[in-house]
Amino acid sequence: MKTYSSLINGQLVTTDRIHTVINPATGEPCGNITLANAVMAEEALTAAEQASKTYSKSSINQRAALIGQLKKMLLEHQTPIVELLIAETGKTTGIAEYDFNMLVDCLDYFIEEVKRKRETVIPDYDGNGFHYLKHSPVGVVAAFLAWNFPLLNLGYKLGPILATGNCVIIKPAQLTPLSTAYVGELIQQCNFPDGTVNILLGSAAELSKTICSSPIPRLLTMIGSTQAGLQMVADSTTSIKRFSLELGGNAPVIVFDDADIESAVNQIVDLKFSNAGQICVSPNRIFVHKKIYDKFINQITNLVTSYRNGSGDDSGNILSPVISERSLERLISLVDSAVTDGAKLITGGKRAMRKGFFLEPTLLTDVTSDMALFTEEIFGPIIALMPFNDDIDIFELANATNAGLSAYVFTDNRHHIATARERLEYGNILINKVVYSIQLPHGGLKQSGFGKDISHLTLDDLYDIKRISVS
Amino acid sequence: MKTYSSLINGQLVTTDRIHTVINPATGEPCGNITLANAVMAEEALTAAEQASKTYSKSSINQRAALIGQLKKMLLEHQTPIVELLIAETGKTTGIAEYDFNMLVDCLDYFIEEVKRKRETVIPDYDGNGFHYLKHSPVGVVAAFLAWNFPLLNLGYKLGPILATGNCVIIKPAQLTPLSTAYVGELIQQCNFPDGTVNILLGSAAELSKTICSSPIPRLLTMIGSTQAGLQMVADSTTSIKRFSLELGGNAPVIVFDDADIESAVNQIVDLKFSNAGQICVSPNRIFVHKKIYDKFINQITNLVTSYRNGSGDDSGNILSPVISERSLERLISLVDSAVTDGAKLITGGKRAMRKGFFLEPTLLTDVTSDMALFTEEIFGPIIALMPFNDDIDIFELANATNAGLSAYVFTDNRHHIATARERLEYGNILINKVVYSIQLPHGGLKQSGFGKDISHLTLDDLYDIKRISVS
Amino acid sequence: MKTYSSLINGQLVTTDRIHTVINPATGEPCGNITLANAVMAEEALTAAEQASKTYSKSSINQRAALIGQLKKMLLEHQTPIVELLIAETGKTTGIAEYDFNMLVDCLDYFIEEVKRKRETVIPDYDGNGFHYLKHSPVGVVAAFLAWNFPLLNLGYKLGPILATGNCVIIKPAQLTPLSTAYVGELIQQCNFPDGTVNILLGSAAELSKTICSSPIPRLLTMIGSTQAGLQMVADSTTSIKRFSLELGGNAPVIVFDDADIESAVNQIVDLKFSNAGQICVSPNRIFVHKKIYDKFINQITNLVTSYRNGSGDDSGNILSPVISERSLERLISLVDSAVTDGAKLITGGKRAMRKGFFLEPTLLTDVTSDMALFTEEIFGPIIALMPFNDDIDIFELANATNAGLSAYVFTDNRHHIATARERLEYGNILINKVVYSIQLPHGGLKQSGFGKDISHLTLDDLYDIKRISVS
Amino acid sequence: MKTYSSLINGQLVTTDRIHTVINPATGEPCGNITLANAVMAEEALTAAEQASKTYSKSSINQRAALIGQLKKMLLEHQTPIVELLIAETGKTTGIAEYDFNMLVDCLDYFIEEVKRKRETVIPDYDGNGFHYLKHSPVGVVAAFLAWNFPLLNLGYKLGPILATGNCVIIKPAQLTPLSTAYVGELIQQCNFPDGTVNILLGSAAELSKTICSSPIPRLLTMIGSTQAGLQMVADSTTSIKRFSLELGGNAPVIVFDDADIESAVNQIVDLKFSNAGQICVSPNRIFVHKKIYDKFINQITNLVTSYRNGSGDDSGNILSPVISERSLERLISLVDSAVTDGAKLITGGKRAMRKGFFLEPTLLTDVTSDMALFTEEIFGPIIALMPFNDDIDIFELANATNAGLSAYVFTDNRHHIATARERLEYGNILINKVVYSIQLPHGGLKQSGFGKDISHLTLDDLYDIKRISVS
């Protein structure tokens, strides 16, 4: 079992504090890291600041070459990386490959995007000046990542950061640092200037304040919880910094009575049970119109009960484990509390009879809006249904939490569609089809954060804009 | 002498605490306000939130009509507004008219811009989805303004906020609230929904924390000091908010030996003595190449000594008063301290022999980089020259403060120009010509903030972007 | 009765050949022009080429001032211009005012657009070059206009041409030259460089070949028939020229069985009887689903029969005259021929019993696709209905002519809407609502031409793009 | 020696008329084609129209897969293709590889560009409509290519045409059809729908009129001479078609007295002797300031005389043959005529003493503006210098032909640069550096055509724009 180290200033740096990572599918150790400390965080920041002097001046062709080198290495090491990723997360192989591929795709996508980053010349009304806007990399970025998609999250940040000429401190989640650390070893072998990418393995509690309160980073970015995002902002005020925050969601699904029920059921369950429901855009509050409620329950019950727990290469409709014992306990307690308050448990709701942190595929109906299942982000494989009728303003109910990441609507009615478009206060509004893709901006409103991941819009966060006027 | 009140939820709201505003050109009172309190701030926030439900749904034509109504009223009241503005600031009439006109121009410019705010459809790679980005107003904005250009600052905020369908709490500077309060009375007479624009007259110390720590505003924006900006961020962390900050500058000017000296001298002095040097983009550190240093001093001395103190309609080369007794004392102390440390005082440096807060037109040479004149933003009519030669990296010296708002370069050399473009870490880089205009994005880097005022880019701060996908 | 003259090189130029213009509402003369000849066309071309040397170098502010001067004069002369326009066209006052206002609006819209014409800087992959695209006015444009909306057509061309710094030869339709000639007199009084705008009154037969075969114009633009457009292209080949062609249409309307019938009827009749059906986007082939065919006929008959002939200030549902005796005869012959071939004449179809060139409001049903009413552009107030059922591919039928300007669809069905979007081969596809507006690109596909009128896209035709690279 | 055939509707189609292609480096045959006839042209047009029904509906991912398949095949066959290309053109290997690589790069570049072709939604001023612009492929394109860069030309057209979903008739130059025909064989093996790409081998005289006068192509595009372009327009007028024309150039070079002479000499000779001067952007009229004229002549003479004739793998400074006996004769006659009229022949000017169509590296000085060398496009390895002094308006002289493709300026003076930018009437204006790259729009003004090759702008020619409004 290998022990991984932080990457700082082009060196793999070890400490004597070892942390063991647990495989959620077995509850057994699957790798070690040595924990970075605050001094190392300072070194990483200084290294990034230093590297930025070189890397920020590199040409697009130079960066394309370096990024191409990393991409090549990733593809050569795909098998061990995906294995490590499966081990630390308990994912199925299909989801792990998606996770890995998104890292690779982000490397490609953003350098192609930067090749097309056209600047703007603004007209001079008097005809004797030339004014243009020049995008320059901000310099040093600090990125705090989540454990649900370790490599996708890494790609979302590394792709645009490297393409734009920025340098970075990456802080992967302590629960799932191994695959990222492996990628760090590959980065070390590439020809990036030392310090371009630094990866700090360790605990957020120990490292985050040092990083956020340093005046070195110009941009703090996070994929994590609203609470962590607010803490980051609070810690930042030693200097003016910018933020890009992809925080938690609490996705509503509205299934109107004219919806294609089969399509809705399939898409909801597929998205909800992918990655054991541990996705920020996972359906959380599923509103089903009364007229079709029973029919909907029948169909979804059939599909839910076809799932069985598994991981890695297991085939069929597989539900993988949740990330930790603690998470499993929280989920079971959400179910119990809802049942106590009147929800009906149709299936599941208990810990699976096997090693690891598996919850049975779980379906609850008649959930009400005061239950924690509704007010909190579930982040696990619990499907919670609530009926609605035409008496209530369902869009208002859908907007009634602080979250604003993703919302789903199933309907053929033009007027429902138009209303959804206008009134839903969500960064991603998906109508009749679940679709996430690299070219589509991803990000939330309200307490789900701001700034966009992936898509051409991500670049906006990574550049300063200089207005340059020449007479 | 009139007493002005806050505008809250469409009502002019008075309190019994009266604050008297002083005319800097005379030191005499020129108007009163009643001071708003924290409870009123809460009311204004709630009113804005309520108004947003209506105003955010208005059509472009509806907003154009309302904004046109306000513009018409402003033009009808131009004379008393400009008089009040001159009284509270001590400005010359020309500068006051510029200040007023920018407010009017911003109303026009941004509604025309919104008429042209074209959204983006993103291609679906599989050909069966339609994805587009919809810009929605963020909702409620809180804007803290500076005293140097009360109406220009107001226009920078009001123009884009009203055009985009947002509602706002305006907090004008306590030193210069009168002209803004007058405009508030006109807004009250327009047909905007009550609460669309709220203007709170009073002290930042008393109101700022209430506003910033409320979860109602989605965007906090400020034209002010870096310190105030950081405090705003610190106060904000009850909820996720966005920021747009135009903070202080410390503008370098580099005059190379091949520059057109006359043109450089004229533009530097003109900009530096405008509004008594109380402009965030005013030249602060003026580096002159040794080869032309003596010649430059001769020419600039001639021009500086042609200025005399004055205000309002005074004609000729007029230097108006600084904003307050305290400001005047600070400036004199900056001069004294520099002279003590070895700078040469060529002319000025003392309080003018007249009523009001006038500093003599002041020119210092042989300033060094350890003097407060260099490390701080002067924000007053002190011209401070420092020679440089080819031994030093003048661009590094120009970058050597935390500020990043405006920088000026005078040279005909293509290579100097290219270097300036690449290396100066400033949001506005102006080469051979001082030019600020409504279509040119205005904003700083580093500790001078982020976000852009005026120009089409301002709108970015005022919108949420929803990605809407329809199958 | 006044006699109007051509505007050439800033002079009103008269000849001794007089042409009398007839008021279609009375059949009586309403004004004279003197006919320009080929020599004058050459002079106008040379004048425009000469003016271009100055006008193409003017600043945006200079052009804004000149255009503002013209706008002011137009508004001062609105009453006599609209009267002249009503006289030469027989329009109703409402339509005449729309016609006039569009000219004024185009002057405003395009200079605001040019103020926002931002250029593009393209990245250098090696980081050592600066590449940008500079739009320069093409120089001289020749514009041939149609008689149906004399001033709107003029505005569509003059607005963008003047805003972009181009010079122009305008050739208004010989049938309706008077209001344009009046505008020419105002232009003469403005401060444009002589030759910036030249207006040649006369016959296309006599002037077109001279203009098109001259090497001076860089762009030939026309609002007219496909045949005239092809002739223009054929005449042009003495030199490489660009074209922008807004040619005839043959607009299909598809009314599905789920449509809002009342809304469809109202919008179709309103658009069809506006300007006596003499609009390039007027509904031509109206396909109504069998299931609602009878109901549709009932409703449309009621509306059609509520119209009565009139002109100018006549009130109510007014149908104005067609442009000429010849046009009236052609329309009657189209009706007769259709009836002979089996169409049912529900109402109208005859010349109205009054002076002038009035056709009765006319409605035909059971029209078939081999009738001239279907294969030709009617360009008159004849409503021709054809039933369809689900057996046929109605979109293929809608596409089955060479025209490609406007198409209309009425349906609530999402799938019909998606199919319309994908399959209709038309430049304007309007679903459930007839809407034309200055910001919406207007132009056809296939034999209806290419290039766009109004909207930001119009500017593309008027600029050369230089790629400028500086090392 | 292989005989190549036309590709029509997915079949390689042979005729019994054989045409032999000559290797310009040897004067010997290097391959045969069978000549297509007018009937085959009609078949190709019909096939393309038919294929368009399928291919225009393909998704971006489907097109990316097909284009990727073609790219893969090209790379597998790179060696024989480049050999054939060298044989039919006499090029050096370096230039042949550039030619080949550009074909491959265009396949990549444009599909990446199409993935980023974002559409526009235009605001509705009344807030109740949704308006967007949809780009649809025009359908069938006919492309006539030049012989100087057979595969680059092919890539310029094939890349964007295939990426946008258009179908095409390619007519390669009769002098150099072999490598294109080879690529045609690879295309036949790819999975494009039959008829997507058709390649007609044969004579322009025989095929052009049939193609251009067919109503099937919606866009005619050409890389060729102005005369051929005008003929294409004249032949087109059976139907409304669009054009994109990259025609001949007559590139001026202005070398001011402050220029870096060595850099100018190196870049001019390198570009001028590349591909034996047979490049549309090759320097034609080289104006050198009197002050540096002698020095410039010295330096350029040294470089010119270092060149020797060669082809293929020959190393050193190599000048390859011109395309044909006829071309060689024309070039020699240009030299002779210039010398007769007073130009000085410094070196070269004669046919090289070897097989094939080689001209000696040729340098003439004291050329005057009435010589054919100045008024015509040389298109061969003759360097023609003309001195100028400050008395004349050198920019006016540079503009004094009908051509408007490329212009070059060498200077460090900011004012010369600004003047060049404003006044040169050329589509490509290159200052101090010769740079052509795939992301930079390439195309001429005036009689050099319109429309842009390569870059994102190329796509504009290949799309119809539909305005779609939904209520």
PDB file of C-alpha atoms in Angstrom, chain C residues 73-167:
ATOM      1  CA  MET C  73     -34.759  68.206 -39.504  1.00  0.00           C
ATOM      2  CA  LEU C  74     -36.851  65.142 -40.260  1.00  0.00           C
ATOM      3  CA  LEU C  75     -38.822  65.575 -37.051  1.00  0.00           C
ATOM      4  CA  GLU C  76     -39.356  69.248 -37.836  1.00  0.00           C
ATOM      5  CA  HIS C  77     -40.693  68.340 -41.283  1.00  0.00           C
ATOM      6  CA  GLN C  78     -42.616  65.245 -40.229  1.00  0.00           C
ATOM      7  CA  THR C  79     -46.047  66.567 -41.214  1.00  0.00           C
ATOM      8  CA  PRO C  80     -45.339  67.514 -44.838  1.00  0.00           C
ATOM      9  CA  ILE C  81     -43.212  64.414 -45.371  1.00  0.00           C
ATOM     10  CA  VAL C  82     -45.921  62.069 -44.129  1.00  0.00           C
ATOM     11  CA  GLU C  83     -48.516  63.881 -46.241  1.00  0.00           C
ATOM     12  CA  LEU C  84     -46.387  63.463 -49.326  1.00  0.00           C
ATOM     13  CA  LEU C  85     -45.830  59.817 -48.464  1.00  0.00           C
ATOM     14  CA  ILE C  86     -49.579  59.214 -48.098  1.00  0.00           C
ATOM     15  CA  ALA C  87     -50.182  60.949 -51.401  1.00  0.00           C
ATOM     16  CA  GLU C  88     -47.694  58.950 -53.426  1.00  0.00           C
ATOM     17  CA  THR C  89     -48.610  55.577 -51.871  1.00  0.00           C
ATOM     18  CA  GLY C  90     -52.265  55.858 -50.828  1.00  0.00           C
ATOM     19  CA  LYS C  91     -51.331  54.414 -47.420  1.00  0.00           C
ATOM     20  CA  THR C  92     -53.247  54.950 -44.249  1.00  0.00           C
ATOM     21  CA  THR C  93     -51.803  57.500 -41.891  1.00  0.00           C
ATOM     22  CA  GLY C  94     -50.876  54.881 -39.324  1.00  0.00           C
ATOM     23  CA  ILE C  95     -48.799  52.936 -41.806  1.00  0.00           C
ATOM     24  CA  ALA C  96     -47.286  56.123 -43.188  1.00  0.00           C
ATOM     25  CA  GLU C  97     -46.190  57.137 -39.739  1.00  0.00           C
ATOM     26  CA  TYR C  98     -44.664  53.721 -39.170  1.00  0.00           C
ATOM     27  CA  ASP C  99     -42.857  54.158 -42.479  1.00  0.00           C
ATOM     28  CA  PHE C 100     -41.556  57.599 -41.463  1.00  0.00           C
ATOM     29  CA  ASN C 101     -40.686  56.606 -37.904  1.00  0.00           C
ATOM     30  CA  MET C 102     -38.602  53.711 -39.081  1.00  0.00           C
ATOM     31  CA  LEU C 103     -36.428  56.123 -41.036  1.00  0.00           C
ATOM     32  CA  VAL C 104     -35.889  58.187 -37.904  1.00  0.00           C
ATOM     33  CA  ASP C 105     -35.341  55.129 -35.716  1.00  0.00           C
ATOM     34  CA  CYS C 106     -32.744  53.756 -38.118  1.00  0.00           C
ATOM     35  CA  LEU C 107     -30.738  56.946 -37.830  1.00  0.00           C
ATOM     36  CA  ASP C 108     -30.642  56.515 -34.039  1.00  0.00           C
ATOM     37  CA  TYR C 109     -30.236  52.789 -33.901  1.00  0.00           C
ATOM     38  CA  PHE C 110     -27.242  52.431 -36.159  1.00  0.00           C
ATOM     39  CA  ILE C 111     -25.096  55.187 -34.748  1.00  0.00           C
ATOM     40  CA  GLU C 112     -25.660  53.621 -31.312  1.00  0.00           C
ATOM     41  CA  GLU C 113     -24.722  50.302 -32.857  1.00  0.00           C
ATOM     42  CA  VAL C 114     -21.530  51.722 -34.369  1.00  0.00           C
ATOM     43  CA  LYS C 115     -20.592  53.158 -30.971  1.00  0.00           C
ATOM     44  CA  ARG C 116     -20.617  49.558 -29.799  1.00  0.00           C
ATOM     45  CA  LYS C 117     -18.909  48.000 -32.826  1.00  0.00           C
ATOM     46  CA  ARG C 118     -16.115  46.344 -30.958  1.00  0.00           C
ATOM     47  CA  GLU C 119     -13.231  44.918 -32.904  1.00  0.00           C
ATOM     48  CA  THR C 120     -11.491  41.639 -32.351  1.00  0.00           C
ATOM     49  CA  VAL C 121      -7.925  40.915 -31.340  1.00  0.00           C
ATOM     50  CA  ILE C 122      -6.880  37.384 -32.244  1.00  0.00           C
ATOM     51  CA  PRO C 123      -4.367  35.575 -30.046  1.00  0.00           C
ATOM     52  CA  ASP C 124      -0.871  34.907 -31.286  1.00  0.00           C
ATOM     53  CA  TYR C 125       0.033  31.334 -30.469  1.00  0.00           C
ATOM     54  CA  ASP C 126       3.694  32.200 -30.143  1.00  0.00           C
ATOM     55  CA  GLY C 127       3.057  35.208 -27.986  1.00  0.00           C
ATOM     56  CA  ASN C 128       5.020  37.725 -29.999  1.00  0.00           C
ATOM     57  CA  GLY C 129       2.530  39.273 -32.365  1.00  0.00           C
ATOM     58  CA  PHE C 130      -0.543  41.415 -32.055  1.00  0.00           C
ATOM     59  CA  HIS C 131      -3.306  40.735 -34.547  1.00  0.00           C
ATOM     60  CA  TYR C 132      -6.507  42.634 -34.816  1.00  0.00           C
ATOM     61  CA  LEU C 133      -9.343  43.073 -37.216  1.00  0.00           C
ATOM     62  CA  LYS C 134     -10.224  46.552 -38.308  1.00  0.00           C
ATOM     63  CA  HIS C 135     -13.548  47.290 -39.933  1.00  0.00           C
ATOM     64  CA  SER C 136     -13.310  50.033 -42.548  1.00  0.00           C
ATOM     65  CA  PRO C 137     -16.229  51.376 -44.541  1.00  0.00           C
ATOM     66  CA  VAL C 138     -16.350  49.797 -48.002  1.00  0.00           C
ATOM     67  CA  GLY C 139     -16.570  53.234 -49.637  1.00  0.00           C
ATOM     68  CA  VAL C 140     -19.426  53.732 -52.072  1.00  0.00           C
ATOM     69  CA  VAL C 141     -22.708  51.851 -51.934  1.00  0.00           C
ATOM     70  CA  ALA C 142     -25.467  51.865 -54.521  1.00  0.00           C
ATOM     71  CA  ALA C 143     -28.925  51.171 -53.136  1.00  0.00           C
ATOM     72  CA  PHE C 144     -32.045  50.418 -55.167  1.00  0.00           C
ATOM     73  CA  LEU C 145     -35.240  50.763 -53.161  1.00  0.00           C
ATOM     74  CA  ALA C 146     -38.817  49.512 -53.424  1.00  0.00           C
ATOM     75  CA  TRP C 147     -42.009  51.542 -53.569  1.00  0.00           C
ATOM     76  CA  ASN C 148     -43.978  49.789 -50.820  1.00  0.00           C
ATOM     77  CA  PHE C 149     -42.311  51.491 -47.838  1.00  0.00           C
ATOM     78  CA  PRO C 150     -40.345  54.360 -49.367  1.00  0.00           C
ATOM     79  CA  LEU C 151     -38.998  55.823 -46.130  1.00  0.00           C
ATOM     80  CA  LEU C 152     -38.563  52.604 -44.189  1.00  0.00           C
ATOM     81  CA  ASN C 153     -36.536  51.294 -47.131  1.00  0.00           C
ATOM     82  CA  LEU C 154     -34.576  54.519 -47.155  1.00  0.00           C
ATOM     83  CA  GLY C 155     -33.932  54.220 -43.414  1.00  0.00           C
ATOM     84  CA  TYR C 156     -32.828  50.595 -43.699  1.00  0.00           C
ATOM     85  CA  LYS C 157     -30.067  51.792 -46.014  1.00  0.00           C
ATOM     86  CA  LEU C 158     -29.309  55.339 -44.909  1.00  0.00           C
ATOM     87  CA  GLY C 159     -29.102  54.512 -41.197  1.00  0.00           C
ATOM     88  CA  PRO C 160     -26.300  51.960 -41.388  1.00  0.00           C
ATOM     89  CA  ILE C 161     -24.570  53.550 -44.381  1.00  0.00           C
ATOM     90  CA  LEU C 162     -24.209  56.940 -42.722  1.00  0.00           C
ATOM     91  CA  ALA C 163     -23.323  55.471 -39.331  1.00  0.00           C
ATOM     92  CA  THR C 164     -20.494  53.392 -40.768  1.00  0.00           C
ATOM     93  CA  GLY C 165     -18.925  56.186 -42.810  1.00  0.00           C
ATOM     94  CA  ASN C 166     -19.985  55.024 -46.245  1.00  0.00           C
ATOM     95  CA  CYS C 167     -21.305  57.156 -49.086  1.00  0.00           C
TER      96      CYS C 167
END
